[in-house]
Amino acid sequence: MPRLAHRTELAVPFHAVELFKEANTLIAQGKDIISLGIGEPDFTAPPTVVEALQRAAAAGQAQYTPPSGTDELKAALCDYYRDHFNASVQPEQILVTAGASGALNLAALALVNPGDEVLMPDPSYPANQNFILAAGGIPRLIPSTAENRFQLTAADIEQHWTEKTRGVLIASPSNPTGATIDPKDLAELIQAVKARDGFIIMDEIYLGLYYEDKPQSALCLDPSLIVINSFSKYFHMTGWRLGWLIVPTEIRPAIEKIAASLAICAPALAQHAALACFEPEAMAIYEQRRLAFKARRDFLLPAFAAMGIQVPVTPDGAFYIYADISQHSQDSDDFSHRLLHEAHVAAVPGLDFGPAYAKKMLRFSYSTSLERLEEAVERMRRFLA
Amino acid sequence: MPRLAHRTELAVPFHAVELFKEANTLIAQGKDIISLGIGEPDFTAPPTVVEALQRAAAAGQAQYTPPSGTDELKAALCDYYRDHFNASVQPEQILVTAGASGALNLAALALVNPGDEVLMPDPSYPANQNFILAAGGIPRLIPSTAENRFQLTAADIEQHWTEKTRGVLIASPSNPTGATIDPKDLAELIQAVKARDGFIIMDEIYLGLYYEDKPQSALCLDPSLIVINSFSKYFHMTGWRLGWLIVPTEIRPAIEKIAASLAICAPALAQHAALACFEPEAMAIYEQRRLAFKARRDFLLPAFAAMGIQVPVTPDGAFYIYADISQHSQDSDDFSHRLLHEAHVAAVPGLDFGPAYAKKMLRFSYSTSLERLEEAVERMRRFLA
């Protein structure tokens, strides 16, 4: 049997996998489980995007594309940043990837040497640690606070930066909190990191899903940021595996060389079809769906408060509520299993997002219809009564 | 500007990129260039596969799949190995990936620790070095010989294995040679590597494109091999980005953990559509196309011989001819540029596949119609006259 590399042991598992297995067992037994667990929109691509895919496939547009993506898609992405996020992005900055996963993998490989430390807030998306580990780096989770919207701050950089630290990996809006970073705080954070000659990888995959002020891309503050985005969340194309990486033009060729070798290119048909996302018909649907997500959030927040489930930072994006269940249990893992088996509602215990708030937090995803959310709340109410 | 990781400098570039840029410039000037350069079939997916994609997209089957792929596709792949390559593969051994690239990336991450050496023959597919480098390993190209079909041998293992060596990465049929490894030689190679507790990654992405005896998978010889394959070459689905990795069942969970984090899953629509590849209509088309490739090879081999271009090992698979042009030039790079500019035929100089035969070899790809190949040969004849 081949011996496995050390990183297979270091890699952080997704603990909720066991919970999901139990949920699937219950479903197989005929139980009606409402999943608030999964980080995937319940919508799929609008009809015009599906039709664009069908046309591209019929036309045989399924050969390899250039490693950084088609010119058409890169141009469309530049327009998207200009029209929606107030940012000037050049096609030469873009690398189209197999989802945000491909972009994060590439960013880590391009920037992290073995032994380099990368700071990220606790809580964070669990896979972020594994991208750094895969590149030989050392992810360091820095406990964040509700006061700082569970984001890294300039003060964290002051306190935790060491000789080995090379950069930070942050997300706005964040998974699991759904909370954006305040632009002023972000500007200070950027300054603190750049003063130490560090890099900033900014995950903006939930940027389009905002429920308060219309956001800007972090690129508005600093065009040297490494920005991650994806067609999975706002554009509802999860399984299509299409995302992108924005980097300073000067370092693009070196990163493209790695992308060409390690991936050849992102899925071609998805690249051709994705152009339809930016047409008015599809954009109108995406905006309707964004408002549907907002309505779900606006339903859940007061319902949670009424049940004694606290939400320390009101989420202003994504489709997650990171909620404090300590009024009901001192062990979120145990609580999540009881919630599943007794109320038939699935949610992800805090441990998956870092140890700092593991015991008292749960992530609830509202990528489920309002009707199902109402039913879920009713079940939770009875369970907690 | 963010500093780049060391591996961006180590990564081996594809030198032919410059040649292809010149070819594109000539094409833009209206010149009729015949490309024998690219490693991509000129066929695209058969109609029934395209229709299956269209149906899957219309049905919204585009959500994330399990990290290792859909159960249906894994079952179909097991049947494929049983029916065509005489190998017993269990679904629990399979990880469906974003092309063979995704599979090679995953295999390297799973098996290679920083500083580990991995042996591969010179010549090899250039990206293979980069998969090892990305994992922090050290690729060591071992000059091979025509006598050994440009493959690694047990004697090479004896001679080149060091304390740091952890395994080998081989391909059969090989890119750039199109030559398979002899089963008896492979058995000895496996024995030599396993006697040293090493791993064998076997790239079989061209296994279905055979022109002599019907091949077996290397898994017939040893079920503990790590086997790479893809829908890109035999199934003509390059830009779909769909491949797979076969590993011993015992180590699958650890590798799946990494795959789930680093890729989430392979493209979902492609997974659903790929099931149609194994239906009789599509398989009949693939077999016709395989015979078309064989006819092209059978045309080129005597035509090359008549021009004084030697082919040291007759290719019995893939769609490449690795040819010795030393009767005409002592510098294959210069030769390839003159061939492009004077004869308007593009081929890849040997350097991209390793230094051992860099100067005298060229890789010609016959993923172009027989008619165009006839025209290419006519142009080469005039050029060499």
GROMACS .gro file of N, CA and C in nm, chain B residues 255-318:
model
  192
  640ILE      N    1  -0.747   1.064   0.064
  640ILE     CA    2  -0.734   1.143  -0.059
  640ILE      C    3  -0.864   1.218  -0.087
  641GLU      N    4  -0.975   1.155  -0.056
  641GLU     CA    5  -1.105   1.219  -0.075
  641GLU      C    6  -1.117   1.344   0.014
  642LYS      N    7  -1.061   1.337   0.134
  642LYS     CA    8  -1.064   1.453   0.224
  642LYS      C    9  -0.996   1.572   0.158
  643ILE      N   10  -0.882   1.549   0.095
  643ILE     CA   11  -0.811   1.657   0.025
  643ILE      C   12  -0.892   1.704  -0.096
  644ALA      N   13  -0.946   1.609  -0.172
  644ALA     CA   14  -1.023   1.645  -0.292
  644ALA      C   15  -1.144   1.730  -0.254
  645ALA      N   16  -1.211   1.693  -0.147
  645ALA     CA   17  -1.331   1.768  -0.105
  645ALA      C   18  -1.296   1.912  -0.072
  646SER      N   19  -1.182   1.933  -0.009
  646SER     CA   20  -1.140   2.069   0.026
  646SER      C   21  -1.089   2.145  -0.094
  647LEU      N   22  -1.006   2.082  -0.175
  647LEU     CA   23  -0.934   2.156  -0.277
  647LEU      C   24  -1.012   2.170  -0.407
  648ALA      N   25  -1.114   2.088  -0.429
  648ALA     CA   26  -1.189   2.097  -0.555
  648ALA      C   27  -1.341   2.095  -0.535
  649ILE      N   28  -1.388   2.053  -0.419
  649ILE     CA   29  -1.530   2.028  -0.387
  649ILE      C   30  -1.579   1.909  -0.469
  650CYS      N   31  -1.579   1.922  -0.603
  650CYS     CA   32  -1.616   1.808  -0.689
  650CYS      C   33  -1.572   1.840  -0.831
  651ALA      N   34  -1.577   1.738  -0.918
  651ALA     CA   35  -1.551   1.758  -1.061
  651ALA      C   36  -1.678   1.817  -1.124
  652PRO      N   37  -1.666   1.877  -1.244
  652PRO     CA   38  -1.783   1.937  -1.308
  652PRO      C   39  -1.903   1.841  -1.312
  653ALA      N   40  -2.017   1.888  -1.260
  653ALA     CA   41  -2.132   1.801  -1.240
  653ALA      C   42  -2.200   1.764  -1.372
  654LEU      N   43  -2.225   1.863  -1.456
  654LEU     CA   44  -2.295   1.834  -1.582
  654LEU      C   45  -2.213   1.737  -1.668
  655ALA      N   46  -2.083   1.756  -1.668
  655ALA     CA   47  -1.995   1.666  -1.743
  655ALA      C   48  -2.005   1.524  -1.688
  656GLN      N   49  -2.015   1.512  -1.556
  656GLN     CA   50  -2.028   1.378  -1.496
  656GLN      C   51  -2.157   1.310  -1.543
  657HIS      N   52  -2.266   1.387  -1.544
  657HIS     CA   53  -2.393   1.328  -1.587
  657HIS      C   54  -2.386   1.291  -1.736
  658ALA      N   55  -2.331   1.381  -1.817
  658ALA     CA   56  -2.327   1.358  -1.961
  658ALA      C   57  -2.234   1.242  -1.997
  659ALA      N   58  -2.127   1.226  -1.921
  659ALA     CA   59  -2.025   1.125  -1.955
  659ALA      C   60  -2.081   0.984  -1.952
  660LEU      N   61  -2.191   0.964  -1.881
  660LEU     CA   62  -2.252   0.831  -1.880
  660LEU      C   63  -2.287   0.785  -2.022
  661ALA      N   64  -2.321   0.882  -2.107
  661ALA     CA   65  -2.358   0.848  -2.245
  661ALA      C   66  -2.240   0.799  -2.327
  662CYS      N   67  -2.118   0.828  -2.282
  662CYS     CA   68  -1.999   0.780  -2.354
  662CYS      C   69  -1.997   0.629  -2.364
  663PHE      N   70  -2.053   0.563  -2.263
  663PHE     CA   71  -2.040   0.417  -2.255
  663PHE      C   72  -2.155   0.344  -2.324
  664GLU      N   73  -2.248   0.420  -2.380
  664GLU     CA   74  -2.360   0.358  -2.454
  664GLU      C   75  -2.309   0.315  -2.593
  665PRO      N   76  -2.377   0.216  -2.652
  665PRO     CA   77  -2.326   0.159  -2.779
  665PRO      C   78  -2.307   0.263  -2.890
  666GLU      N   79  -2.401   0.358  -2.907
  666GLU     CA   80  -2.387   0.456  -3.016
  666GLU      C   81  -2.255   0.531  -3.005
  667ALA      N   82  -2.229   0.583  -2.886
  667ALA     CA   83  -2.106   0.661  -2.867
  667ALA      C   84  -1.983   0.572  -2.882
  668MET      N   85  -1.988   0.452  -2.823
  668MET     CA   86  -1.870   0.365  -2.830
  668MET      C   87  -1.838   0.328  -2.975
  669ALA      N   88  -1.941   0.313  -3.057
  669ALA     CA   89  -1.917   0.282  -3.199
  669ALA      C   90  -1.844   0.399  -3.266
  670ILE      N   91  -1.885   0.519  -3.233
  670ILE     CA   92  -1.817   0.638  -3.290
  670ILE      C   93  -1.673   0.645  -3.241
  671TYR      N   94  -1.653   0.621  -3.111
  671TYR     CA   95  -1.516   0.627  -3.059
  671TYR      C   96  -1.427   0.525  -3.129
  672GLU      N   97  -1.482   0.406  -3.156
  672GLU     CA   98  -1.401   0.304  -3.223
  672GLU      C   99  -1.367   0.346  -3.366
  673GLN      N  100  -1.465   0.405  -3.436
  673GLN     CA  101  -1.436   0.457  -3.571
  673GLN      C  102  -1.324   0.560  -3.566
  674ARG      N  103  -1.332   0.646  -3.468
  674ARG     CA  104  -1.232   0.753  -3.459
  674ARG      C  105  -1.095   0.698  -3.423
  675ARG      N  106  -1.095   0.594  -3.340
  675ARG     CA  107  -0.967   0.530  -3.308
  675ARG      C  108  -0.903   0.475  -3.436
  676LEU      N  109  -0.984   0.415  -3.519
  676LEU     CA  110  -0.932   0.362  -3.645
  676LEU      C  111  -0.888   0.475  -3.739
  677ALA      N  112  -0.956   0.589  -3.730
  677ALA     CA  113  -0.911   0.706  -3.808
  677ALA      C  114  -0.774   0.751  -3.761
  678PHE      N  115  -0.753   0.754  -3.630
  678PHE     CA  116  -0.619   0.789  -3.577
  678PHE      C  117  -0.515   0.688  -3.628
  679LYS      N  118  -0.553   0.560  -3.624
  679LYS     CA  119  -0.460   0.456  -3.670
  679LYS      C  120  -0.424   0.479  -3.817
  680ALA      N  121  -0.523   0.513  -3.900
  680ALA     CA  122  -0.497   0.536  -4.043
  680ALA      C  123  -0.400   0.654  -4.061
  681ARG      N  124  -0.415   0.754  -3.979
  681ARG     CA  125  -0.324   0.869  -3.987
  681ARG      C  126  -0.182   0.828  -3.951
  682ARG      N  127  -0.171   0.753  -3.839
  682ARG     CA  128  -0.037   0.705  -3.801
  682ARG      C  129   0.023   0.622  -3.913
  683ASP      N  130  -0.059   0.534  -3.970
  683ASP     CA  131  -0.008   0.443  -4.073
  683ASP      C  132   0.030   0.518  -4.201
  684PHE      N  133  -0.029   0.632  -4.223
  684PHE     CA  134   0.013   0.717  -4.335
  684PHE      C  135   0.144   0.790  -4.302
  685LEU      N  136   0.152   0.844  -4.180
  685LEU     CA  137   0.268   0.929  -4.148
  685LEU      C  138   0.398   0.851  -4.134
  686LEU      N  139   0.391   0.731  -4.075
  686LEU     CA  140   0.516   0.660  -4.045
  686LEU      C  141   0.600   0.634  -4.171
  687PRO      N  142   0.544   0.576  -4.278
  687PRO     CA  143   0.628   0.559  -4.398
  687PRO      C  144   0.662   0.692  -4.465
  688ALA      N  145   0.572   0.789  -4.457
  688ALA     CA  146   0.601   0.920  -4.518
  688ALA      C  147   0.722   0.984  -4.448
  689PHE      N  148   0.726   0.975  -4.315
  689PHE     CA  149   0.841   1.028  -4.241
  689PHE      C  150   0.968   0.953  -4.280
  690ALA      N  151   0.959   0.821  -4.284
  690ALA     CA  152   1.078   0.742  -4.319
  690ALA      C  153   1.132   0.784  -4.456
  691ALA      N  154   1.041   0.808  -4.551
  691ALA     CA  155   1.082   0.847  -4.686
  691ALA      C  156   1.149   0.983  -4.688
  692MET      N  157   1.121   1.067  -4.586
  692MET     CA  158   1.183   1.200  -4.579
  692MET      C  159   1.312   1.199  -4.497
  693GLY      N  160   1.352   1.082  -4.450
  693GLY     CA  161   1.472   1.077  -4.366
  693GLY      C  162   1.446   1.126  -4.225
  694ILE      N  163   1.320   1.120  -4.181
  694ILE     CA  164   1.285   1.149  -4.041
  694ILE      C  165   1.263   1.015  -3.973
  695GLN      N  166   1.353   0.982  -3.881
  695GLN     CA  167   1.349   0.851  -3.817
  695GLN      C  168   1.252   0.852  -3.697
  696VAL      N  169   1.184   0.741  -3.680
  696VAL     CA  170   1.099   0.725  -3.561
  696VAL      C  171   1.154   0.606  -3.483
  697PRO      N  172   1.232   0.634  -3.378
  697PRO     CA  173   1.307   0.527  -3.310
  697PRO      C  174   1.218   0.419  -3.251
  698VAL      N  175   1.101   0.458  -3.199
  698VAL     CA  176   1.007   0.358  -3.146
  698VAL      C  177   0.874   0.379  -3.215
  699THR      N  178   0.826   0.276  -3.284
  699THR     CA  179   0.697   0.288  -3.353
  699THR      C  180   0.587   0.308  -3.249
  700PRO      N  181   0.516   0.419  -3.259
  700PRO     CA  182   0.412   0.443  -3.158
  700PRO      C  183   0.297   0.346  -3.176
  701ASP      N  184   0.251   0.287  -3.067
  701ASP     CA  185   0.136   0.195  -3.075
  701ASP      C  186   0.013   0.252  -3.004
  702GLY      N  187   0.019   0.381  -2.970
  702GLY     CA  188  -0.096   0.443  -2.906
  702GLY      C  189  -0.087   0.594  -2.909
  703ALA      N  190  -0.186   0.659  -2.844
  703ALA     CA  191  -0.195   0.805  -2.839
  703ALA      C  192  -0.207   0.863  -2.980
   0.00000   0.00000   0.00000
